[in-house]
PDB file of C-alpha atoms in Angstrom:
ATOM      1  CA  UNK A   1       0.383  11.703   0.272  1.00  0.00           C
ATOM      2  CA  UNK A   2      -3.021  11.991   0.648  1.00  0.00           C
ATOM      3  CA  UNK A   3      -2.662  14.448   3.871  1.00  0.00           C
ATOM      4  CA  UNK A   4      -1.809  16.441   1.066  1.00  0.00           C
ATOM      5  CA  UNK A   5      -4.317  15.596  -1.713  1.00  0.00           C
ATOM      6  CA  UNK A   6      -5.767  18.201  -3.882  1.00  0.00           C
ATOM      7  CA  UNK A   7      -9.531  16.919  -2.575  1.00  0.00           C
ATOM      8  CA  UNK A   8      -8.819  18.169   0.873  1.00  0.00           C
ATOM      9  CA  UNK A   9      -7.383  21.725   1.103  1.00  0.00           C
ATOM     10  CA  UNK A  10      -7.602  21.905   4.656  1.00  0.00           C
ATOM     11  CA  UNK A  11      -5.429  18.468   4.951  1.00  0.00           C
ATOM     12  CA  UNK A  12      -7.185  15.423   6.674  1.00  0.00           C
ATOM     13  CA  UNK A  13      -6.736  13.067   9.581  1.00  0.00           C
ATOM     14  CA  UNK A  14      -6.588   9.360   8.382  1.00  0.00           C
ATOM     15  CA  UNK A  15      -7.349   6.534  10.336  1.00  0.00           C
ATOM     16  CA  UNK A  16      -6.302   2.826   8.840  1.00  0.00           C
ATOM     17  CA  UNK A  17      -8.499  -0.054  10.310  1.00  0.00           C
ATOM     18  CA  UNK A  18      -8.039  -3.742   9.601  1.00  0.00           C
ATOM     19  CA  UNK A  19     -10.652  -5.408  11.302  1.00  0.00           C
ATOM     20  CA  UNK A  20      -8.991  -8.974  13.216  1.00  0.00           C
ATOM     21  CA  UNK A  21     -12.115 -10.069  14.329  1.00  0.00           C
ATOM     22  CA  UNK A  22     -16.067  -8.841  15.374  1.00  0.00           C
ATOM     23  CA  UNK A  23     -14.377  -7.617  18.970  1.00  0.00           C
ATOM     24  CA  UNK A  24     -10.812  -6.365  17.363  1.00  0.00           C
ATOM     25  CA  UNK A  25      -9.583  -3.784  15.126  1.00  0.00           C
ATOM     26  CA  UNK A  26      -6.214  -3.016  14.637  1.00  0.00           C
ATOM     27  CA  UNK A  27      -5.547   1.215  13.832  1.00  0.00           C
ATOM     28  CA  UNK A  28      -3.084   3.108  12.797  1.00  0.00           C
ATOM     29  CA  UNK A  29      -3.417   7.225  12.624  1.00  0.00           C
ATOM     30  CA  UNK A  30      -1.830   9.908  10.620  1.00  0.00           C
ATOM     31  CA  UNK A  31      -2.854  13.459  11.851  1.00  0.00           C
ATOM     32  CA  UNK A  32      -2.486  16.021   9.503  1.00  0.00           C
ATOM     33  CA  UNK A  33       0.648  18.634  10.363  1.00  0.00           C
ATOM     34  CA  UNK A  34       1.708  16.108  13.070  1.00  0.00           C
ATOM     35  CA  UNK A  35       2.570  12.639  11.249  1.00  0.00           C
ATOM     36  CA  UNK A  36       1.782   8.974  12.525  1.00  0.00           C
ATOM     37  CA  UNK A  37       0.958   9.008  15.997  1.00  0.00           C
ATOM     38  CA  UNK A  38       0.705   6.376  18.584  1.00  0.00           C
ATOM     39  CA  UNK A  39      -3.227   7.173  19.225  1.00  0.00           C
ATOM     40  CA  UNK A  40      -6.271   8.943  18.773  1.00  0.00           C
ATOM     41  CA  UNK A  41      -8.928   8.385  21.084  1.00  0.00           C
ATOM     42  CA  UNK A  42     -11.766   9.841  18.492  1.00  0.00           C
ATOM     43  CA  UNK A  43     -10.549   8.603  15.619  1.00  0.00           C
ATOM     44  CA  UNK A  44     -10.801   4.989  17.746  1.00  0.00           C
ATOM     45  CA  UNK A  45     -14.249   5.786  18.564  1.00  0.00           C
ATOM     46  CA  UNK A  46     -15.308   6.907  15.030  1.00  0.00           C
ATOM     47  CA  UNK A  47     -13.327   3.953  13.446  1.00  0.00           C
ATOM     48  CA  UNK A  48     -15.399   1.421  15.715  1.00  0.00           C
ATOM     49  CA  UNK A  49     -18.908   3.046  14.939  1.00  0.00           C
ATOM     50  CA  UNK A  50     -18.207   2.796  11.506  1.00  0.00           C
ATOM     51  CA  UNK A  51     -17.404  -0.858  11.200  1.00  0.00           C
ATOM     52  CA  UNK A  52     -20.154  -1.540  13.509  1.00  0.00           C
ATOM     53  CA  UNK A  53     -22.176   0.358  11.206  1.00  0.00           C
ATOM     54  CA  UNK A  54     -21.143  -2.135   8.329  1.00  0.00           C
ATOM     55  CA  UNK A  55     -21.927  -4.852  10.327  1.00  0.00           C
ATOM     56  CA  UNK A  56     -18.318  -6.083  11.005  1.00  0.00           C
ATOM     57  CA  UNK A  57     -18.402  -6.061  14.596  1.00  0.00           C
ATOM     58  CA  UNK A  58     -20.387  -5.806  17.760  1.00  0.00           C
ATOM     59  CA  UNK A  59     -21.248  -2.363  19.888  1.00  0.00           C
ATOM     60  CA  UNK A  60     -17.539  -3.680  21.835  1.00  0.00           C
ATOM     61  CA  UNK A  61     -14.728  -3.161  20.374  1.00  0.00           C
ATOM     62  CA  UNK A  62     -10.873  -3.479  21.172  1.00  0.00           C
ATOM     63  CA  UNK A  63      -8.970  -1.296  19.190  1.00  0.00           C
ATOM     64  CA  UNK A  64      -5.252  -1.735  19.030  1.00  0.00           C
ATOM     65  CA  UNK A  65      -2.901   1.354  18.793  1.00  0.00           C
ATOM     66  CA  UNK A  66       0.887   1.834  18.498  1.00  0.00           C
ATOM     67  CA  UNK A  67       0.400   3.524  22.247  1.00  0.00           C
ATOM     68  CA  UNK A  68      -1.453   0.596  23.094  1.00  0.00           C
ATOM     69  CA  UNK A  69      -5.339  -0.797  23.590  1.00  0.00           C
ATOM     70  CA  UNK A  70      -8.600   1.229  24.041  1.00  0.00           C
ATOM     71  CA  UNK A  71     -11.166  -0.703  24.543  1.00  0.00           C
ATOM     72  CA  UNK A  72     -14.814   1.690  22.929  1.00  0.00           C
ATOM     73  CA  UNK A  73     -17.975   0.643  23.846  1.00  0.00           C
ATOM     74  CA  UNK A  74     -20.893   2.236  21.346  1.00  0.00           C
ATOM     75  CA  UNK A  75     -24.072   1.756  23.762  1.00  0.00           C
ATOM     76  CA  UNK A  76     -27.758   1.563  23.138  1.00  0.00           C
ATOM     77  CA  UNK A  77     -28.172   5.372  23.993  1.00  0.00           C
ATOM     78  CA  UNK A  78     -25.428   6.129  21.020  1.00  0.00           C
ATOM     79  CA  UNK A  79     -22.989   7.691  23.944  1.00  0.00           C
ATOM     80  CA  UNK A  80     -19.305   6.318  23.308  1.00  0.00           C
ATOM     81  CA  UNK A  81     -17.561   4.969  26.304  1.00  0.00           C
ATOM     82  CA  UNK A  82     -13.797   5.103  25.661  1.00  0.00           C
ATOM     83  CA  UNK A  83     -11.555   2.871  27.975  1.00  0.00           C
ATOM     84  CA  UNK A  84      -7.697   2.688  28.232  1.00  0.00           C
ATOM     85  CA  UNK A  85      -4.590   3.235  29.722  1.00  0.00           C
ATOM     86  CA  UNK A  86      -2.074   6.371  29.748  1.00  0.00           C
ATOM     87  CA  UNK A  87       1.390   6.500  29.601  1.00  0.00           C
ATOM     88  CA  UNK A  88       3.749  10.161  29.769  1.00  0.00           C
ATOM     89  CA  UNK A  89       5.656   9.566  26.509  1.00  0.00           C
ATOM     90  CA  UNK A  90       6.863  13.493  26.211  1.00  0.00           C
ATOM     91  CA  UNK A  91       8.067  16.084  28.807  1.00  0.00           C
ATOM     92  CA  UNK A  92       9.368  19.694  27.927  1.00  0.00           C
ATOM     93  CA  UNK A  93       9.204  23.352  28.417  1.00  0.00           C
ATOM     94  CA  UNK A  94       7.688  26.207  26.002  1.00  0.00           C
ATOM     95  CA  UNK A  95       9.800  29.105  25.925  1.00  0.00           C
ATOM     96  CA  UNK A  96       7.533  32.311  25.624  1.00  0.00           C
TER      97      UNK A  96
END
């Protein structure tokens, strides 16, 4: 697994982007001790600079999520605005 891969000691984050159109991505995130999870809010901005770095889409981008849509807008001043919903999906206690 490449989490795991010899090249990266310290384990990695991996982001997987398919890009659906110059205003859509579709991501999917594996963090490293943690697994797939249902988002990551700078791996969304990272993965949209990047492809708007190769030209595949616009500064405004949609990026779909297993936890659902953020919508990252890269602006002129290079700031990312990050837009989105939130949803409790875990409640517990730490015993210590």
């Amino acid at each position: 697994m490449i989490e795991n891969h010899p090249l990266f000691p310290q384990r990695i984050n991996v982001e997987f982007i398919e890009v659906l159109s110059e205003t859509e991505i579709r991501m999917r995130v594996w963090e490293r001790g943690a697994g797939e999870t249902m988002a990551c809010g700078t791996g969304a901005s990272a993965a949209a600079v990047a492809v708007g770095l190769k030209g595949k889409t616009g500064r405004k981008v949609t990026v779909h999520l297993l936890g659902g849509d953020l919508f990252i807008e890269w602006a002129g001043d290079n700031h990312i605005y990050m837009t989105g919903p939130t949803a409790r999906v875990f409640e517990g206690f730490f015993d210590y």
